[in-house]
Coordinates of N, CA and C in Angstrom, one line a residue:
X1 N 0.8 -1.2 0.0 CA 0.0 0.0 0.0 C 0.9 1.3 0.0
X2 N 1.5 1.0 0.8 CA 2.8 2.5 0.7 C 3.2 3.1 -0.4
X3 N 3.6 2.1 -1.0 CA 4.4 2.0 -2.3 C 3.4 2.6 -3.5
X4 N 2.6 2.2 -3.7 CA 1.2 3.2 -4.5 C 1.0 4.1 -3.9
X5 N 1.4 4.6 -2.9 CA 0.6 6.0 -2.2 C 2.7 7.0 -3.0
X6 N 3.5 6.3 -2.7 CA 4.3 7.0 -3.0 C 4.8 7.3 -4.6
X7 N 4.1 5.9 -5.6 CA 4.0 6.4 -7.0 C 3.0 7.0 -7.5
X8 N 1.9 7.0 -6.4 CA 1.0 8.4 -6.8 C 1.2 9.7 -6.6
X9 N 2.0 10.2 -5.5 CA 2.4 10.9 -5.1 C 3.5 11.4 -6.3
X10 N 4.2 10.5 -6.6 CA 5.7 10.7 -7.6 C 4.7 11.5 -8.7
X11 N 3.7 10.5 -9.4 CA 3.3 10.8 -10.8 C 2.3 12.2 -10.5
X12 N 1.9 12.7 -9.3 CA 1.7 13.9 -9.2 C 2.0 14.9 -9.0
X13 N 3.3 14.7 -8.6 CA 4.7 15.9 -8.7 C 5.3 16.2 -10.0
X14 N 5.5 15.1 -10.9 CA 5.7 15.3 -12.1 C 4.5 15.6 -13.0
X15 N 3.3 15.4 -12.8 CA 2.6 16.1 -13.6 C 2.5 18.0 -13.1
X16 N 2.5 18.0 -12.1 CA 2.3 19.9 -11.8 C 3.7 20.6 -12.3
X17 N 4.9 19.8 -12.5 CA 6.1 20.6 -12.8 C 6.4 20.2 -14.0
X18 N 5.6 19.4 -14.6 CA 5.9 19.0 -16.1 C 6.9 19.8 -17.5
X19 N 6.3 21.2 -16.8 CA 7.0 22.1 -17.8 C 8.1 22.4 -17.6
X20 N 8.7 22.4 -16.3 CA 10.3 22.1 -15.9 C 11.1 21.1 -16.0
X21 N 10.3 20.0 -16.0 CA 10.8 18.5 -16.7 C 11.0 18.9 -17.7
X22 N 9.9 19.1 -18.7 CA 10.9 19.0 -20.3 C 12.1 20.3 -20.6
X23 N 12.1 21.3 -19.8 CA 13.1 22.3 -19.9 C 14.2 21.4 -19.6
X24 N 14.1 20.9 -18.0 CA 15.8 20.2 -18.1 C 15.9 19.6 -19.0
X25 N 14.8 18.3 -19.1 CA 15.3 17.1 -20.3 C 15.8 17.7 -21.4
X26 N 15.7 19.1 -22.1 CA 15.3 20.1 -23.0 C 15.2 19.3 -24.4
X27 N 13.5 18.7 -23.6 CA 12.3 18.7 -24.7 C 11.7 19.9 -25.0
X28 N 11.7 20.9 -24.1 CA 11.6 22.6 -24.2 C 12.0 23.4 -24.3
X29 N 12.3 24.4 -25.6 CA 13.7 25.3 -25.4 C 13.2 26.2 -24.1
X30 N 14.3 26.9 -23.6 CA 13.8 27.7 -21.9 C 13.5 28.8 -23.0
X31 N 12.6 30.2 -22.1 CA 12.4 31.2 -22.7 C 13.6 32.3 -23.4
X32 N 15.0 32.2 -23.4 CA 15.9 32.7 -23.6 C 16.2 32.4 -25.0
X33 N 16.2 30.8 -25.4 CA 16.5 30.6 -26.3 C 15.1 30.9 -27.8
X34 N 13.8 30.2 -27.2 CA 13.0 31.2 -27.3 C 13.2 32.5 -28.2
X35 N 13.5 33.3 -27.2 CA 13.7 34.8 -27.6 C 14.7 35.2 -28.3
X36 N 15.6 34.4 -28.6 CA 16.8 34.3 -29.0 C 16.5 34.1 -30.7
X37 N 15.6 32.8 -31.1 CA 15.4 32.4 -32.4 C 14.2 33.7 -32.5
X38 N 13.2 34.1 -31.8 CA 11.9 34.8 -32.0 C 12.4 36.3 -32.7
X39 N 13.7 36.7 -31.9 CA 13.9 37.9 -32.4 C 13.3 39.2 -31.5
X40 N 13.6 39.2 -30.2 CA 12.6 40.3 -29.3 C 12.9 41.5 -29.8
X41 N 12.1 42.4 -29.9 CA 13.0 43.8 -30.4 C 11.9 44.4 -29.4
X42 N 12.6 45.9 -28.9 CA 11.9 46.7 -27.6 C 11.6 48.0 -28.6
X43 N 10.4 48.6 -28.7 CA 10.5 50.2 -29.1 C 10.0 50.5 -27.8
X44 N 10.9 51.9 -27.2 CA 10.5 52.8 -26.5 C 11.5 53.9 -26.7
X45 N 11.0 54.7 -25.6 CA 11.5 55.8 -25.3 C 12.6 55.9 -24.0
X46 N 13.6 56.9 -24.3 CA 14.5 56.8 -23.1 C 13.9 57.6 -21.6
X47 N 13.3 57.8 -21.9 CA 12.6 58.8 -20.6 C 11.0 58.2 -20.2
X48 N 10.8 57.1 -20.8 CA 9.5 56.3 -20.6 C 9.7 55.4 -19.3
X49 N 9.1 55.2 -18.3 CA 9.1 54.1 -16.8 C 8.6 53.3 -17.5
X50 N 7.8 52.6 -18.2 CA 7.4 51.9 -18.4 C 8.4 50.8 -19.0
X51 N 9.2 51.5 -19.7 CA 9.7 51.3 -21.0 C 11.1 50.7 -19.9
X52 N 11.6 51.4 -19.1 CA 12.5 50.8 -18.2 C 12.4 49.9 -17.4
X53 N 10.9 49.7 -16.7 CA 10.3 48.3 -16.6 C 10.6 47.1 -16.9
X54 N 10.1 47.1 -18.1 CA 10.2 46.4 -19.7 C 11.9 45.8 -19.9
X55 N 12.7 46.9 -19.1 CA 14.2 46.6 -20.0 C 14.8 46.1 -18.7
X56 N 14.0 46.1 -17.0 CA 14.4 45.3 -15.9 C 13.9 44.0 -16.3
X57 N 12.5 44.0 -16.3 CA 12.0 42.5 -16.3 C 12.7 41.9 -17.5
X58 N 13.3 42.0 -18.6 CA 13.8 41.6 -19.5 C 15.0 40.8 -19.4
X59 N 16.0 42.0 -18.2 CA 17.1 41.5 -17.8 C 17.2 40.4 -17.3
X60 N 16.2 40.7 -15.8 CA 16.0 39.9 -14.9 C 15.8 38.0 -15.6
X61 N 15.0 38.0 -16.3 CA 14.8 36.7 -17.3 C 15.6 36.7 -18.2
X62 N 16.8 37.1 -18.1 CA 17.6 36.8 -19.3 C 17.6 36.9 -20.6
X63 N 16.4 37.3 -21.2 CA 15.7 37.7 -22.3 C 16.4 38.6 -23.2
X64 N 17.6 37.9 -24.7 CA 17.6 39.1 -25.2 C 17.0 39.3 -26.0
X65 N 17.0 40.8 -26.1 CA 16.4 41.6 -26.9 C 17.3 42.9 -27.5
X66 N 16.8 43.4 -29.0 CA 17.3 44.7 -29.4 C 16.1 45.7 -29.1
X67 N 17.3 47.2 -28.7 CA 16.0 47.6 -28.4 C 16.7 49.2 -29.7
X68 N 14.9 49.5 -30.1 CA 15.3 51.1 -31.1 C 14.2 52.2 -30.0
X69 N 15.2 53.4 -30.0 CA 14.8 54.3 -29.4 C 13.7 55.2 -30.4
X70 N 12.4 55.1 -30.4 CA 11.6 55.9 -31.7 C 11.6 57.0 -31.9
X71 N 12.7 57.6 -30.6 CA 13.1 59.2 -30.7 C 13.8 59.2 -31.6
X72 N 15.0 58.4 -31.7 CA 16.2 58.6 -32.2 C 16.5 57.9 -33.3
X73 N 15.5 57.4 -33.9 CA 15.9 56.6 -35.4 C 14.6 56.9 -36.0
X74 N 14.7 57.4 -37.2 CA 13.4 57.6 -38.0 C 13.3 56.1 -38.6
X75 N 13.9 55.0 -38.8 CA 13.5 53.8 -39.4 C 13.3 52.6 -38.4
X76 N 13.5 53.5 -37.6 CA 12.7 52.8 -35.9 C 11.5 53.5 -35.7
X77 N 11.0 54.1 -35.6 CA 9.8 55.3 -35.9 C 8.9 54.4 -36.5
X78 N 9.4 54.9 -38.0 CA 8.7 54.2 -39.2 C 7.8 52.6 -38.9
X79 N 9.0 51.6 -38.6 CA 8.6 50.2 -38.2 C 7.6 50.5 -37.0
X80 N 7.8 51.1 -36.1 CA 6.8 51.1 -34.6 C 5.8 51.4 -35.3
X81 N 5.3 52.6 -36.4 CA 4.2 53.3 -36.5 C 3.5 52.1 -37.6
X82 N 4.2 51.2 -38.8 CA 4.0 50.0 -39.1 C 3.4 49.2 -38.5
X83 N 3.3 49.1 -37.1 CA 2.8 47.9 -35.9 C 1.6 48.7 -35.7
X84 N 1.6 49.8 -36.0 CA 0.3 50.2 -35.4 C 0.6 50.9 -33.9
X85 N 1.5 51.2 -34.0 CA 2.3 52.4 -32.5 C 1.4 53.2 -32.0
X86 N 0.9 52.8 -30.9 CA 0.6 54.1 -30.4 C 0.5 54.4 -28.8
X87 N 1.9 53.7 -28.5 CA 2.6 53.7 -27.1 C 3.7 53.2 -26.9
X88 N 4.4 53.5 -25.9 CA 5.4 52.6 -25.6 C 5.2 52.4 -24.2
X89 N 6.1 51.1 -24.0 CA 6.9 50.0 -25.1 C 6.0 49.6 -25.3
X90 N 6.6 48.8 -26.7 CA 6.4 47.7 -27.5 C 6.8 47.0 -28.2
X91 N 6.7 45.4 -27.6 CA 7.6 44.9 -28.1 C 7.1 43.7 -29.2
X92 N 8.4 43.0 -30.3 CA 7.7 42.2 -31.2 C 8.9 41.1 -30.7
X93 N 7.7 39.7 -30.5 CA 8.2 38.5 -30.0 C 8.2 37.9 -31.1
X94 N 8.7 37.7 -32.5 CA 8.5 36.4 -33.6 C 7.4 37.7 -34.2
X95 N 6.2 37.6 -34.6 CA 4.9 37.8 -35.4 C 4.0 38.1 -34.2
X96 N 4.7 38.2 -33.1 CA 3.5 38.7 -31.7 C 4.0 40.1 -31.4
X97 N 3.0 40.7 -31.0 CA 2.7 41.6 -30.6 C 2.5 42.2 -29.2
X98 N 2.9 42.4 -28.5 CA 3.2 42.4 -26.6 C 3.0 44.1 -26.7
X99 N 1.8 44.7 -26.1 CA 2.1 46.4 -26.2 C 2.2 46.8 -24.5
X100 N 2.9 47.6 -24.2 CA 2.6 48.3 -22.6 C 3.6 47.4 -21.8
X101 N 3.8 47.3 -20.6 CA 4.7 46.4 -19.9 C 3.7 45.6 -19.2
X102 N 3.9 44.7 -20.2 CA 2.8 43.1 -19.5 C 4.1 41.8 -19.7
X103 N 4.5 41.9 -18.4 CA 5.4 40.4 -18.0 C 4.4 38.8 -18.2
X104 N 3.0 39.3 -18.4 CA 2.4 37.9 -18.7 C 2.2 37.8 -19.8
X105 N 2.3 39.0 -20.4 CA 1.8 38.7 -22.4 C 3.2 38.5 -23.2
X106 N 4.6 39.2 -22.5 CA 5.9 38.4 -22.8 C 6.2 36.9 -22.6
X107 N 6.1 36.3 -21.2 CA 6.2 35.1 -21.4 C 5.0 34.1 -21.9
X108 N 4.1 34.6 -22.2 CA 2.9 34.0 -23.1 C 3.8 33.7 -24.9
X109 N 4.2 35.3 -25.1 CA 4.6 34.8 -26.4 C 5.7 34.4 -26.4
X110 N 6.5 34.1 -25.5 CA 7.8 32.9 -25.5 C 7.3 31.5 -25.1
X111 N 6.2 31.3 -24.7 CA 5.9 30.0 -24.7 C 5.6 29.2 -26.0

């Protein structure tokens, strides 16, 4: 009886962390590498909080990313106002779209 109570228990721990299982086994690239093939790119502003946010939590996860200042490059400009700009940040994950500093709508589009 033990012994079932402890491979139930086993097969219940590996199902709730499943998604860290396949990261070690890496059946799952981790979010870095992710971002890495996706291509993160940041438009903001150097005087935006938000936008500095954006460039902590990024760190903080290891997340790279390029970032264009839309003050400071008119073909950075151009591309934000292309997306449909009409704030910062904002960032492009792959073909996603992440506007404002939302840490759940970043790792949503790295999943």
């Amino acid at each position: 009886m033990g012994k079932r109570i402890f491979v139930l228990l086993a097969v219940l721990a590996a199902w709730q962390h499943w998604d860290r299982i396949e990261t070690f086994l890496g059946l799952r690239p981790t979010p870095q590498v992710v971002a890495a093939e996706a291509g993160v790119v940041l438009y903001a502003t150097a005087w935006c909080g938000y936008c500095a946010k954006t460039r902590s939590f990024l760190a903080e996860q290891g997340i790279p990313y390029t970032e264009i200042d839309i003050e400071k490059s008119s073909e950075g400009r151009r591309a934000y106002e292309a997306l449909d700009g009409r704030g910062v940040p904002l960032l492009t994950i792959g073909s996603t779209v992440v506007r404002g500093y939302d840490p759940a709508g970043i790792k949503a589009a790295l999943h």
